[in-house]
PDB file of C-alpha atoms in Angstrom:
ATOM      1  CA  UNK L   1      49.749  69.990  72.697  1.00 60.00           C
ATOM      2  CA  UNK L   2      51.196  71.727  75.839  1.00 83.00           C
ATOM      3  CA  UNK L   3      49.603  70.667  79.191  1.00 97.00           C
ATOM      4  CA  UNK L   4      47.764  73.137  81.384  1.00 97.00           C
ATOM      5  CA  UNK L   5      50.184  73.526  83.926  1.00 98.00           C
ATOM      6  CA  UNK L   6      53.441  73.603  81.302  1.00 98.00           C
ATOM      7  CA  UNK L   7      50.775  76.455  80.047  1.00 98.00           C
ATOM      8  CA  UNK L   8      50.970  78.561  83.148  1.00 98.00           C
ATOM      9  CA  UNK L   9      55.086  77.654  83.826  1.00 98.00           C
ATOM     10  CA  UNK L  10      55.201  79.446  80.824  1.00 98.00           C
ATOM     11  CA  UNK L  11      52.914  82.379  81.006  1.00 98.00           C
ATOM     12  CA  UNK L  12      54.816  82.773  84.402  1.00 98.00           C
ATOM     13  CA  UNK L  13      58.088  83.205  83.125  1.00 98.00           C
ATOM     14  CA  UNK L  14      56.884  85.614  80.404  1.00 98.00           C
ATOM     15  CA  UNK L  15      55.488  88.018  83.228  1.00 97.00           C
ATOM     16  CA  UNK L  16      57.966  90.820  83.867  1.00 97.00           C
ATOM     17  CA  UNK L  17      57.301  90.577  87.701  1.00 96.00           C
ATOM     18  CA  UNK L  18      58.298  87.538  88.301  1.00 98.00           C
ATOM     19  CA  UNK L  19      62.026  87.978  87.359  1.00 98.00           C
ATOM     20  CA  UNK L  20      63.481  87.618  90.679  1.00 98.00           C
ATOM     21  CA  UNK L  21      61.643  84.099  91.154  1.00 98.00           C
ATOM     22  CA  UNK L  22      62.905  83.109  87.574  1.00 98.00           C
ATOM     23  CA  UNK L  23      66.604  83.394  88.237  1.00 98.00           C
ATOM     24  CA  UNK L  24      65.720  80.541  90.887  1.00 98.00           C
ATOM     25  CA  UNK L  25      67.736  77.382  90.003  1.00 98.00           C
ATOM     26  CA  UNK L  26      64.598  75.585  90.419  1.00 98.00           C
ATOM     27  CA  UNK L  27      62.966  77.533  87.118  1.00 98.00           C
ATOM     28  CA  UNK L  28      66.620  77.645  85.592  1.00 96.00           C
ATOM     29  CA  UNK L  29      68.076  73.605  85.944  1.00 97.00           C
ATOM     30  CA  UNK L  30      65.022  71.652  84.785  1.00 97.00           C
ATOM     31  CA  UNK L  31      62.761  71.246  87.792  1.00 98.00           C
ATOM     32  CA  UNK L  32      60.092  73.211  87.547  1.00 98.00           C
ATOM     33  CA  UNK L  33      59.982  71.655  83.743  1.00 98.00           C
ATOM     34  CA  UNK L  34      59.972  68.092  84.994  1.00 98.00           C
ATOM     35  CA  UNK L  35      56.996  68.646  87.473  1.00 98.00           C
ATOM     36  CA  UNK L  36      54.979  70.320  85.044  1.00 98.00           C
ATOM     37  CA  UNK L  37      55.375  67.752  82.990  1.00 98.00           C
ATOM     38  CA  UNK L  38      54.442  64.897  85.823  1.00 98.00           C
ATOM     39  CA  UNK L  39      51.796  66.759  86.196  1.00 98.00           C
ATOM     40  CA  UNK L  40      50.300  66.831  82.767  1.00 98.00           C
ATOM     41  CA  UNK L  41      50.427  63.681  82.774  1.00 97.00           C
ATOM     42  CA  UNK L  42      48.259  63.406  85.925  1.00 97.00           C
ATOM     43  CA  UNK L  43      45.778  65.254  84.802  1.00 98.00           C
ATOM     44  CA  UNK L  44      45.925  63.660  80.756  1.00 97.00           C
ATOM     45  CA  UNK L  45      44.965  60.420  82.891  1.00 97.00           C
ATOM     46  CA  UNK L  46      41.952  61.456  84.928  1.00 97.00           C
ATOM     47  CA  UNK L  47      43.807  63.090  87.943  1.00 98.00           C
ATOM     48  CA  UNK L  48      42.210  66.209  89.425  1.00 98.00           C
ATOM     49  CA  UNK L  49      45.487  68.607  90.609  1.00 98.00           C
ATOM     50  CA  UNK L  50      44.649  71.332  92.377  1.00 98.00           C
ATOM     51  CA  UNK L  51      44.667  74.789  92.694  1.00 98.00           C
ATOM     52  CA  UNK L  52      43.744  75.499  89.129  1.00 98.00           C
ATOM     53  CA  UNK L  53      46.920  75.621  86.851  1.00 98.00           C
ATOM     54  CA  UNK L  54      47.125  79.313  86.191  1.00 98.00           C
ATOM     55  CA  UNK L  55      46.590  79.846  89.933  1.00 98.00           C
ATOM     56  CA  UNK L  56      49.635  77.135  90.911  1.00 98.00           C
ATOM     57  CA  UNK L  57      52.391  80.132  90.956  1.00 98.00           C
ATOM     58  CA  UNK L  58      50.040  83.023  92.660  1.00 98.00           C
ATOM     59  CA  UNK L  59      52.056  83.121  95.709  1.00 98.00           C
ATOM     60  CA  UNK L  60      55.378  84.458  93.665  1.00 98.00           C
ATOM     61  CA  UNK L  61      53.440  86.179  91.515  1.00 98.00           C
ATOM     62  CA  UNK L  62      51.644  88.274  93.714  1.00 98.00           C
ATOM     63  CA  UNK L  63      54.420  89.259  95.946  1.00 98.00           C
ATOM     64  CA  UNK L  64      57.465  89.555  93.779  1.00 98.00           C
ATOM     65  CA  UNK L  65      60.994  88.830  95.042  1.00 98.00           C
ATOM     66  CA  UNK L  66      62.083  92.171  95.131  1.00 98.00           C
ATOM     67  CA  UNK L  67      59.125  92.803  96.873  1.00 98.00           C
ATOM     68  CA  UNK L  68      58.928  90.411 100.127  1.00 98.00           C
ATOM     69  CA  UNK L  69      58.749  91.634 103.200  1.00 98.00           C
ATOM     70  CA  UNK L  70      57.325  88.790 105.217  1.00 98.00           C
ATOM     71  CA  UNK L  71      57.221  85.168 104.536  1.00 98.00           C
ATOM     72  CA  UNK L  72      54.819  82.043 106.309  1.00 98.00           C
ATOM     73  CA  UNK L  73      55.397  79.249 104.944  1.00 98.00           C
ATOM     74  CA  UNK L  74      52.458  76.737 104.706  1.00 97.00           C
ATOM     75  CA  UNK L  75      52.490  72.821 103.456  1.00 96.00           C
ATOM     76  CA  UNK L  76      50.319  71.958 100.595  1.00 96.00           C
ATOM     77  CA  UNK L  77      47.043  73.478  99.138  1.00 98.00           C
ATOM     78  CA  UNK L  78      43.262  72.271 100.353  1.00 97.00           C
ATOM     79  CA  UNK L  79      42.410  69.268  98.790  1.00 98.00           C
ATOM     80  CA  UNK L  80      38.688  69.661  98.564  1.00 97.00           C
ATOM     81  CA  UNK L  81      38.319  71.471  94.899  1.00 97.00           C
ATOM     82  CA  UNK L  82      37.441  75.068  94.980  1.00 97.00           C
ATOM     83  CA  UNK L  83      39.302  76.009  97.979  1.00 98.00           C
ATOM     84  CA  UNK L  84      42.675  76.488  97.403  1.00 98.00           C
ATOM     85  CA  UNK L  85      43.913  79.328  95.247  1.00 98.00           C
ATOM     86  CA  UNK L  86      47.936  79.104  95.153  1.00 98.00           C
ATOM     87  CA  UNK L  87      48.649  81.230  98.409  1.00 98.00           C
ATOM     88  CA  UNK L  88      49.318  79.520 101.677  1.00 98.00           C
ATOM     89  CA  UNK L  89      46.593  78.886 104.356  1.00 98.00           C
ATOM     90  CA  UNK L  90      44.330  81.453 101.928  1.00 98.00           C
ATOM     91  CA  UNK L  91      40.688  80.189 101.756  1.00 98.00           C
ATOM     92  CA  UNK L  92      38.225  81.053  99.083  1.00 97.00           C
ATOM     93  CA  UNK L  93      35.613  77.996  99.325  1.00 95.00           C
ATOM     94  CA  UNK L  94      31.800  78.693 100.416  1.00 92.00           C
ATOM     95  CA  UNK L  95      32.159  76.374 103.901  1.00 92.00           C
ATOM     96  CA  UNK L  96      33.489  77.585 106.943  1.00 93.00           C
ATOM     97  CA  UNK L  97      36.824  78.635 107.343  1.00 95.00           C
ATOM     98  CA  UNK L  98      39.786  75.764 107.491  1.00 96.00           C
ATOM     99  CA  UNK L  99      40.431  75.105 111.068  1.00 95.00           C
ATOM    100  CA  UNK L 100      43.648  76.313 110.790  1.00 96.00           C
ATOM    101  CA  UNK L 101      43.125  79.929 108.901  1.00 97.00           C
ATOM    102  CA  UNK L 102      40.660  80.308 111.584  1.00 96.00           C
ATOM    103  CA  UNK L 103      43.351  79.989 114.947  1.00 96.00           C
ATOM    104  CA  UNK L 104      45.500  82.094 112.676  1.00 97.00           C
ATOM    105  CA  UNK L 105      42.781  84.777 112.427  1.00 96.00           C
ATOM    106  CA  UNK L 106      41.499  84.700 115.170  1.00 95.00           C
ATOM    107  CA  UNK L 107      44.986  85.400 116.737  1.00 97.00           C
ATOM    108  CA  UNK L 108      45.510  88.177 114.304  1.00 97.00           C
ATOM    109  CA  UNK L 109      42.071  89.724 115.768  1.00 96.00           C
ATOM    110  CA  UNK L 110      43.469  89.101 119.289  1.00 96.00           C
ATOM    111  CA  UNK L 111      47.145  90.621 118.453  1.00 97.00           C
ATOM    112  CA  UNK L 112      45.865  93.813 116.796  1.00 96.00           C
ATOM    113  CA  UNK L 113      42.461  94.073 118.423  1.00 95.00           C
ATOM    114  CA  UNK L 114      40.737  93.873 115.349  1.00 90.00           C
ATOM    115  CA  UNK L 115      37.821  92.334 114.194  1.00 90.00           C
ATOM    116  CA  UNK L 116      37.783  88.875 112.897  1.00 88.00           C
ATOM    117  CA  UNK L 117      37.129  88.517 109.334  1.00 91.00           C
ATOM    118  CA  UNK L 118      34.735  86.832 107.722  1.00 86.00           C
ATOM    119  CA  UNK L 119      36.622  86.165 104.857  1.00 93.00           C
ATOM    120  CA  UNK L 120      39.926  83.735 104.258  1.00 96.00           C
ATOM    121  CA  UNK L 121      41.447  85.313 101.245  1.00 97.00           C
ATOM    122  CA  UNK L 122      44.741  86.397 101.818  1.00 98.00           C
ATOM    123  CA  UNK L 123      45.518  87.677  98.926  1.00 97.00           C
ATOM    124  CA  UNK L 124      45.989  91.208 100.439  1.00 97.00           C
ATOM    125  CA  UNK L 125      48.517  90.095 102.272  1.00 98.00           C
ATOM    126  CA  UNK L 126      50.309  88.784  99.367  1.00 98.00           C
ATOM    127  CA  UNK L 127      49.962  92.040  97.629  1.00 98.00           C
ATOM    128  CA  UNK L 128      52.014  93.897 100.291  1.00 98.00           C
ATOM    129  CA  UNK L 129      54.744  91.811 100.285  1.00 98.00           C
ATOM    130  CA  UNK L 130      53.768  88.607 102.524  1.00 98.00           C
ATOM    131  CA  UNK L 131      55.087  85.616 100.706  1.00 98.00           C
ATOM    132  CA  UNK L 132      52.338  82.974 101.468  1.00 98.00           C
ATOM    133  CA  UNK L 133      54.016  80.154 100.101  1.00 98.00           C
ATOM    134  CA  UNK L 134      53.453  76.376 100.618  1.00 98.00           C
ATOM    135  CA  UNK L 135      56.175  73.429 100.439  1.00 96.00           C
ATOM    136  CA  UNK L 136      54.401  71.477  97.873  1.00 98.00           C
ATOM    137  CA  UNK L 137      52.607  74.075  95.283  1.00 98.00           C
ATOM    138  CA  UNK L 138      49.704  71.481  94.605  1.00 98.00           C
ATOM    139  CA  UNK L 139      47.948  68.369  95.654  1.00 98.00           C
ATOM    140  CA  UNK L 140      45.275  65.903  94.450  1.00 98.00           C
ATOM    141  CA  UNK L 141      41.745  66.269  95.135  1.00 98.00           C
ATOM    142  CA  UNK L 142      40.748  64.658  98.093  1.00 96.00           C
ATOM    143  CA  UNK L 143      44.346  63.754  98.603  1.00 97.00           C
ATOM    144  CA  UNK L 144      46.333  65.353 101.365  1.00 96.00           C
ATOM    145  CA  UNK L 145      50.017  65.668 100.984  1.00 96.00           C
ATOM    146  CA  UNK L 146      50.093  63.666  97.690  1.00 97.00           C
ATOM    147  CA  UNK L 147      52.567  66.168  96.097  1.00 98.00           C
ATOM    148  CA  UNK L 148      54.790  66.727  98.832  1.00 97.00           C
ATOM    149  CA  UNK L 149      57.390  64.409  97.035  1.00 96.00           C
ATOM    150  CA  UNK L 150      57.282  65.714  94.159  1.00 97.00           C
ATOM    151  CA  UNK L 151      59.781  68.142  93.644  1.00 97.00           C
ATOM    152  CA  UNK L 152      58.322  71.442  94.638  1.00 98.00           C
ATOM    153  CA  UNK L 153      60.546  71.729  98.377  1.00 97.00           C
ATOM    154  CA  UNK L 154      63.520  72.575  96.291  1.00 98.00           C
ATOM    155  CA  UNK L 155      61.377  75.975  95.268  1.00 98.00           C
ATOM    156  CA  UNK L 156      60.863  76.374  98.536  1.00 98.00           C
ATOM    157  CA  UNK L 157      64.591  76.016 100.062  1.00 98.00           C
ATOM    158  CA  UNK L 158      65.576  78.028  97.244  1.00 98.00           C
ATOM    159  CA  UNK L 159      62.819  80.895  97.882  1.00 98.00           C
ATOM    160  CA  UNK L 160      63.474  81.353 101.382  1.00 98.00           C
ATOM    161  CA  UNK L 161      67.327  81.601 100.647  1.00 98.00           C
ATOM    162  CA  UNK L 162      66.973  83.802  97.859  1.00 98.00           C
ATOM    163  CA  UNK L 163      64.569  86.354 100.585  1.00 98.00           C
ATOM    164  CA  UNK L 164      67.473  86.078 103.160  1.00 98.00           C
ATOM    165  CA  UNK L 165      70.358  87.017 100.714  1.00 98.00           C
ATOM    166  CA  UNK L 166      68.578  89.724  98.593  1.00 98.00           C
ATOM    167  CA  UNK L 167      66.370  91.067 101.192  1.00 98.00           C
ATOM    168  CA  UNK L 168      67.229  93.838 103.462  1.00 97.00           C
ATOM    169  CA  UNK L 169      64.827  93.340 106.346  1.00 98.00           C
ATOM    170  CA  UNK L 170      62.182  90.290 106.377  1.00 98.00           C
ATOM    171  CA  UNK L 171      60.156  88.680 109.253  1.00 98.00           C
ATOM    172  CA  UNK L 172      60.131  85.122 108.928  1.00 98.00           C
ATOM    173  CA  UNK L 173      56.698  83.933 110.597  1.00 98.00           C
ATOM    174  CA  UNK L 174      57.492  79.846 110.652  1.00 98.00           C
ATOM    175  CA  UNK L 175      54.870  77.802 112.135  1.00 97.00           C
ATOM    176  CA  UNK L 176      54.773  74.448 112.648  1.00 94.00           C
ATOM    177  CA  UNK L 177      58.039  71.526 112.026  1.00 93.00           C
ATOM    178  CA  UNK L 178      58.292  71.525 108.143  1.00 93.00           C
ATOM    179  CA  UNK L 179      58.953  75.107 108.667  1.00 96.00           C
ATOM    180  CA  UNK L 180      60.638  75.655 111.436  1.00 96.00           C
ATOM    181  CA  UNK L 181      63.095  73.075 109.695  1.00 96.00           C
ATOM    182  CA  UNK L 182      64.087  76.250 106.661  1.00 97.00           C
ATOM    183  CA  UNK L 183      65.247  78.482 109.636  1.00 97.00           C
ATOM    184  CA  UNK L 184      68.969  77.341 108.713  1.00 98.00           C
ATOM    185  CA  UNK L 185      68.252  78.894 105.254  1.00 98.00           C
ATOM    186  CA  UNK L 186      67.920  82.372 107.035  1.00 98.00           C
ATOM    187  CA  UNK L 187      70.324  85.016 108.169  1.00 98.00           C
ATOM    188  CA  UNK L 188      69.349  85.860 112.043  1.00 97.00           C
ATOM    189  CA  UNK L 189      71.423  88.994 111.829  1.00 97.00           C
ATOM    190  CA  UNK L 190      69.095  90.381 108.700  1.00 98.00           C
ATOM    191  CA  UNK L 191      65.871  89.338 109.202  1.00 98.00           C
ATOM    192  CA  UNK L 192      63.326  88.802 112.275  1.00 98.00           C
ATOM    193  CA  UNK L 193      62.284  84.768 112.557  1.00 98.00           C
ATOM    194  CA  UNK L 194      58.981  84.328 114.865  1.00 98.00           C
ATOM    195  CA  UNK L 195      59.320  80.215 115.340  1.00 97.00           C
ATOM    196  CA  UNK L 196      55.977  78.567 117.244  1.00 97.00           C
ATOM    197  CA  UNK L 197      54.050  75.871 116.917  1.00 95.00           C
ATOM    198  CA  UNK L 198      51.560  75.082 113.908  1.00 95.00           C
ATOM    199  CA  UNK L 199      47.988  76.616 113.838  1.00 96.00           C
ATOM    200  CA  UNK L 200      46.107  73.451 113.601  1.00 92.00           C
ATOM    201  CA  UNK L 201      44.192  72.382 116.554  1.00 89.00           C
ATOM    202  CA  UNK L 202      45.684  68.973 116.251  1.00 87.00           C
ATOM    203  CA  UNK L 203      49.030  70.946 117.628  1.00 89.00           C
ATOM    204  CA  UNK L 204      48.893  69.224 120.999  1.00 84.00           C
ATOM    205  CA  UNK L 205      50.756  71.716 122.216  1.00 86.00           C
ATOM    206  CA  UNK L 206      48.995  74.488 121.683  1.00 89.00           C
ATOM    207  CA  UNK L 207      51.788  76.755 121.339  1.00 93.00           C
ATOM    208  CA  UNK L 208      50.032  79.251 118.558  1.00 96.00           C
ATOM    209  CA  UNK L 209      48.373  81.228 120.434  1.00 94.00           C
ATOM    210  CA  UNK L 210      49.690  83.874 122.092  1.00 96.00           C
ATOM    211  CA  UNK L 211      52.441  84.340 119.973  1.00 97.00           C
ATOM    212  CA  UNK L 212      51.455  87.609 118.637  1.00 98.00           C
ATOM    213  CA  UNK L 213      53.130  87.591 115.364  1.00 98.00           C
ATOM    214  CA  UNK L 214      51.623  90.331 113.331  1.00 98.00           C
ATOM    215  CA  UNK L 215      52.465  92.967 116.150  1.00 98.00           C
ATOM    216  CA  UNK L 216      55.680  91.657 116.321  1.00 98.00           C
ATOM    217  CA  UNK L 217      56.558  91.304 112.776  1.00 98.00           C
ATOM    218  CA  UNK L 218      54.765  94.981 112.113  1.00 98.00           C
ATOM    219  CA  UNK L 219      57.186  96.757 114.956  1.00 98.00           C
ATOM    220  CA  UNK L 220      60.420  95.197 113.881  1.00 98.00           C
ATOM    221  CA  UNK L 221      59.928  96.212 110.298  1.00 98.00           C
ATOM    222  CA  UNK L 222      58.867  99.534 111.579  1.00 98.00           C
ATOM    223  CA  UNK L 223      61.958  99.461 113.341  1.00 98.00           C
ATOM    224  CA  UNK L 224      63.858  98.848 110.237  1.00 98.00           C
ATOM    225  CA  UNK L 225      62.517 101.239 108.296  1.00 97.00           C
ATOM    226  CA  UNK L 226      59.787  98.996 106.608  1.00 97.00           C
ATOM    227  CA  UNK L 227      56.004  99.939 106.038  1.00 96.00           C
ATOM    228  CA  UNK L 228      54.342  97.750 108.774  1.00 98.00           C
ATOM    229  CA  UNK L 229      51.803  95.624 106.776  1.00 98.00           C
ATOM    230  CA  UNK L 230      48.134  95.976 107.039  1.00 97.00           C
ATOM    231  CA  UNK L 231      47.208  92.607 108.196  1.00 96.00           C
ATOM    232  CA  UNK L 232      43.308  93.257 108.720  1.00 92.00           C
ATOM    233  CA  UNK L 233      41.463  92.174 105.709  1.00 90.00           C
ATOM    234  CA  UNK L 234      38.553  94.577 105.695  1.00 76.00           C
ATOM    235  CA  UNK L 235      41.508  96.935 104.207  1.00 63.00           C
ATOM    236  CA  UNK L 236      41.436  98.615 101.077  1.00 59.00           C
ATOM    237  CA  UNK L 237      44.217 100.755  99.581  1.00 55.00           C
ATOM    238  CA  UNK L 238      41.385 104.208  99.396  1.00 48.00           C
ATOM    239  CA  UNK L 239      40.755 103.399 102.985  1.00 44.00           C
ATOM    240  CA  UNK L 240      43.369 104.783 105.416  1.00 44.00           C
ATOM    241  CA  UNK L 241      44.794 103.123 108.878  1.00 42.00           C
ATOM    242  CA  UNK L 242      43.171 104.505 112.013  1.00 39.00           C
ATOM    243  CA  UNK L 243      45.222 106.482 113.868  1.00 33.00           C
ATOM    244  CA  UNK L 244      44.755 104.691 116.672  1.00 33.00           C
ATOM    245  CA  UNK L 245      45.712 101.863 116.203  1.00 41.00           C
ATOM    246  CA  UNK L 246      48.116 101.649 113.516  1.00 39.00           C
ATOM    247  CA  UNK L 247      48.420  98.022 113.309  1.00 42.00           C
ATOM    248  CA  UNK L 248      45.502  97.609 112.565  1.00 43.00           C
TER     249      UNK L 248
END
């Protein structure tokens, strides 16, 4: 009987859109087969993994290589079950926001004079092209970084190479150590990488905000002859930008 998350590898490499990701050696030499299958096994013992299986590859399926346009790079989903669905630093619980969506939002509302949102699904983002992907694709419940050995920061090495060689123009927004570390894997004289410190308050030094990184990243795509991405969240496709203020 196949496992729930050998279930959704599969289902992910039978969806048309996610070609680009497939051709990954991660998806092509065995790894992505091996940690589905440590994680069956998890879960066939009593271990809650989380996000949901069929939500685990959201982030490439909702922005498709050919696709990307901006990458942040996060580390590992919430742990607390219900929170986390398979896009980095996106929120979908009932509590308040994470502390760390909230610094990034709240900078976003500062950057673009915008409102702040209520809401901490970024799966908008994702739509448009913002590769919200995390180091470690899942974790254990109530569990913290239990994943981040496991295998899954080959995907993300690979990913972030594969968006600086196939990609014509891509702002790299890398926040925080683990990924300012992948800004080797990127070609400064393609792409636009905004380094700074991490959101999380327990960033001592404080060096998030301020940054701007939406206005920034939205003007050098411009520049390159990229559609700026609609970063507010209140956004819908039927509505269009103000005039104004177009980023935002």
């Amino acid at each position: 009987m196949t496992g729930r998350v050998a279930a959704a590898l599969a289902d992910f490499r039978a969806d048309p859109g996610t070609a680009g990701w497939r051709a990954l050696p991660f998806f092509a030499d065995g790894s992505a087969d091996a940690i589905a299958e440590a994680l069956d096994r998890r879960i066939a013992g009593g271990t809650e993994v989380l996000p949901p299986a069929q939500a685990i590859f959201s982030a490439l399926r909702l922005a498709p290589l050919a696709r990307v346009k901006a990458v942040i790079l996060g580390q590992d989903p919430y742990p607390t079950p219900g929170d986390a669905h398979g896009l980095a630093f996106s929120y979908v619980g009932q509590r308040r926001l994470p502390p760390s969506l909230k610094t990034i939002l709240a900078e976003m509302a500062e950057d673009l004079g915008c409102p702040s949102p209520a809401t901490g699904d970024l799966s908008q983002w994702a739509r448009q092209g913002v590769l919200l992907l995390n180091t470690a694709l899942t974790v254990e419940a109530r569990t913290p970084g239990a994943h981040l050995r496991l295998g899954w920061a080959a995907l993300a090495d690979q990913a972030v190479a594969a968006v600086s060689a196939q990609r014509p123009a891509v702002a790299f927004l890398l926040w925080g150590g683990p990924a300012r570390k992948r800004a080797a894997l990127i070609d400064r004289q393609k792409h636009l990488v905004l380094e700074c410190g991490h959101p999380s308050p327990l960033n001592r030094l404080n060096d998030f905000r301020g940054t701007r990184p939406f206005s920034r990243a939205n003007a050098w795509l411009a520049e390159h002859g990229e559609e700026p991405i609609e970063w507010r969240l209140d956004w819908s496709p039927q509505a269009p930008m103000r005039a104004a203020d177009p980023a935002c």
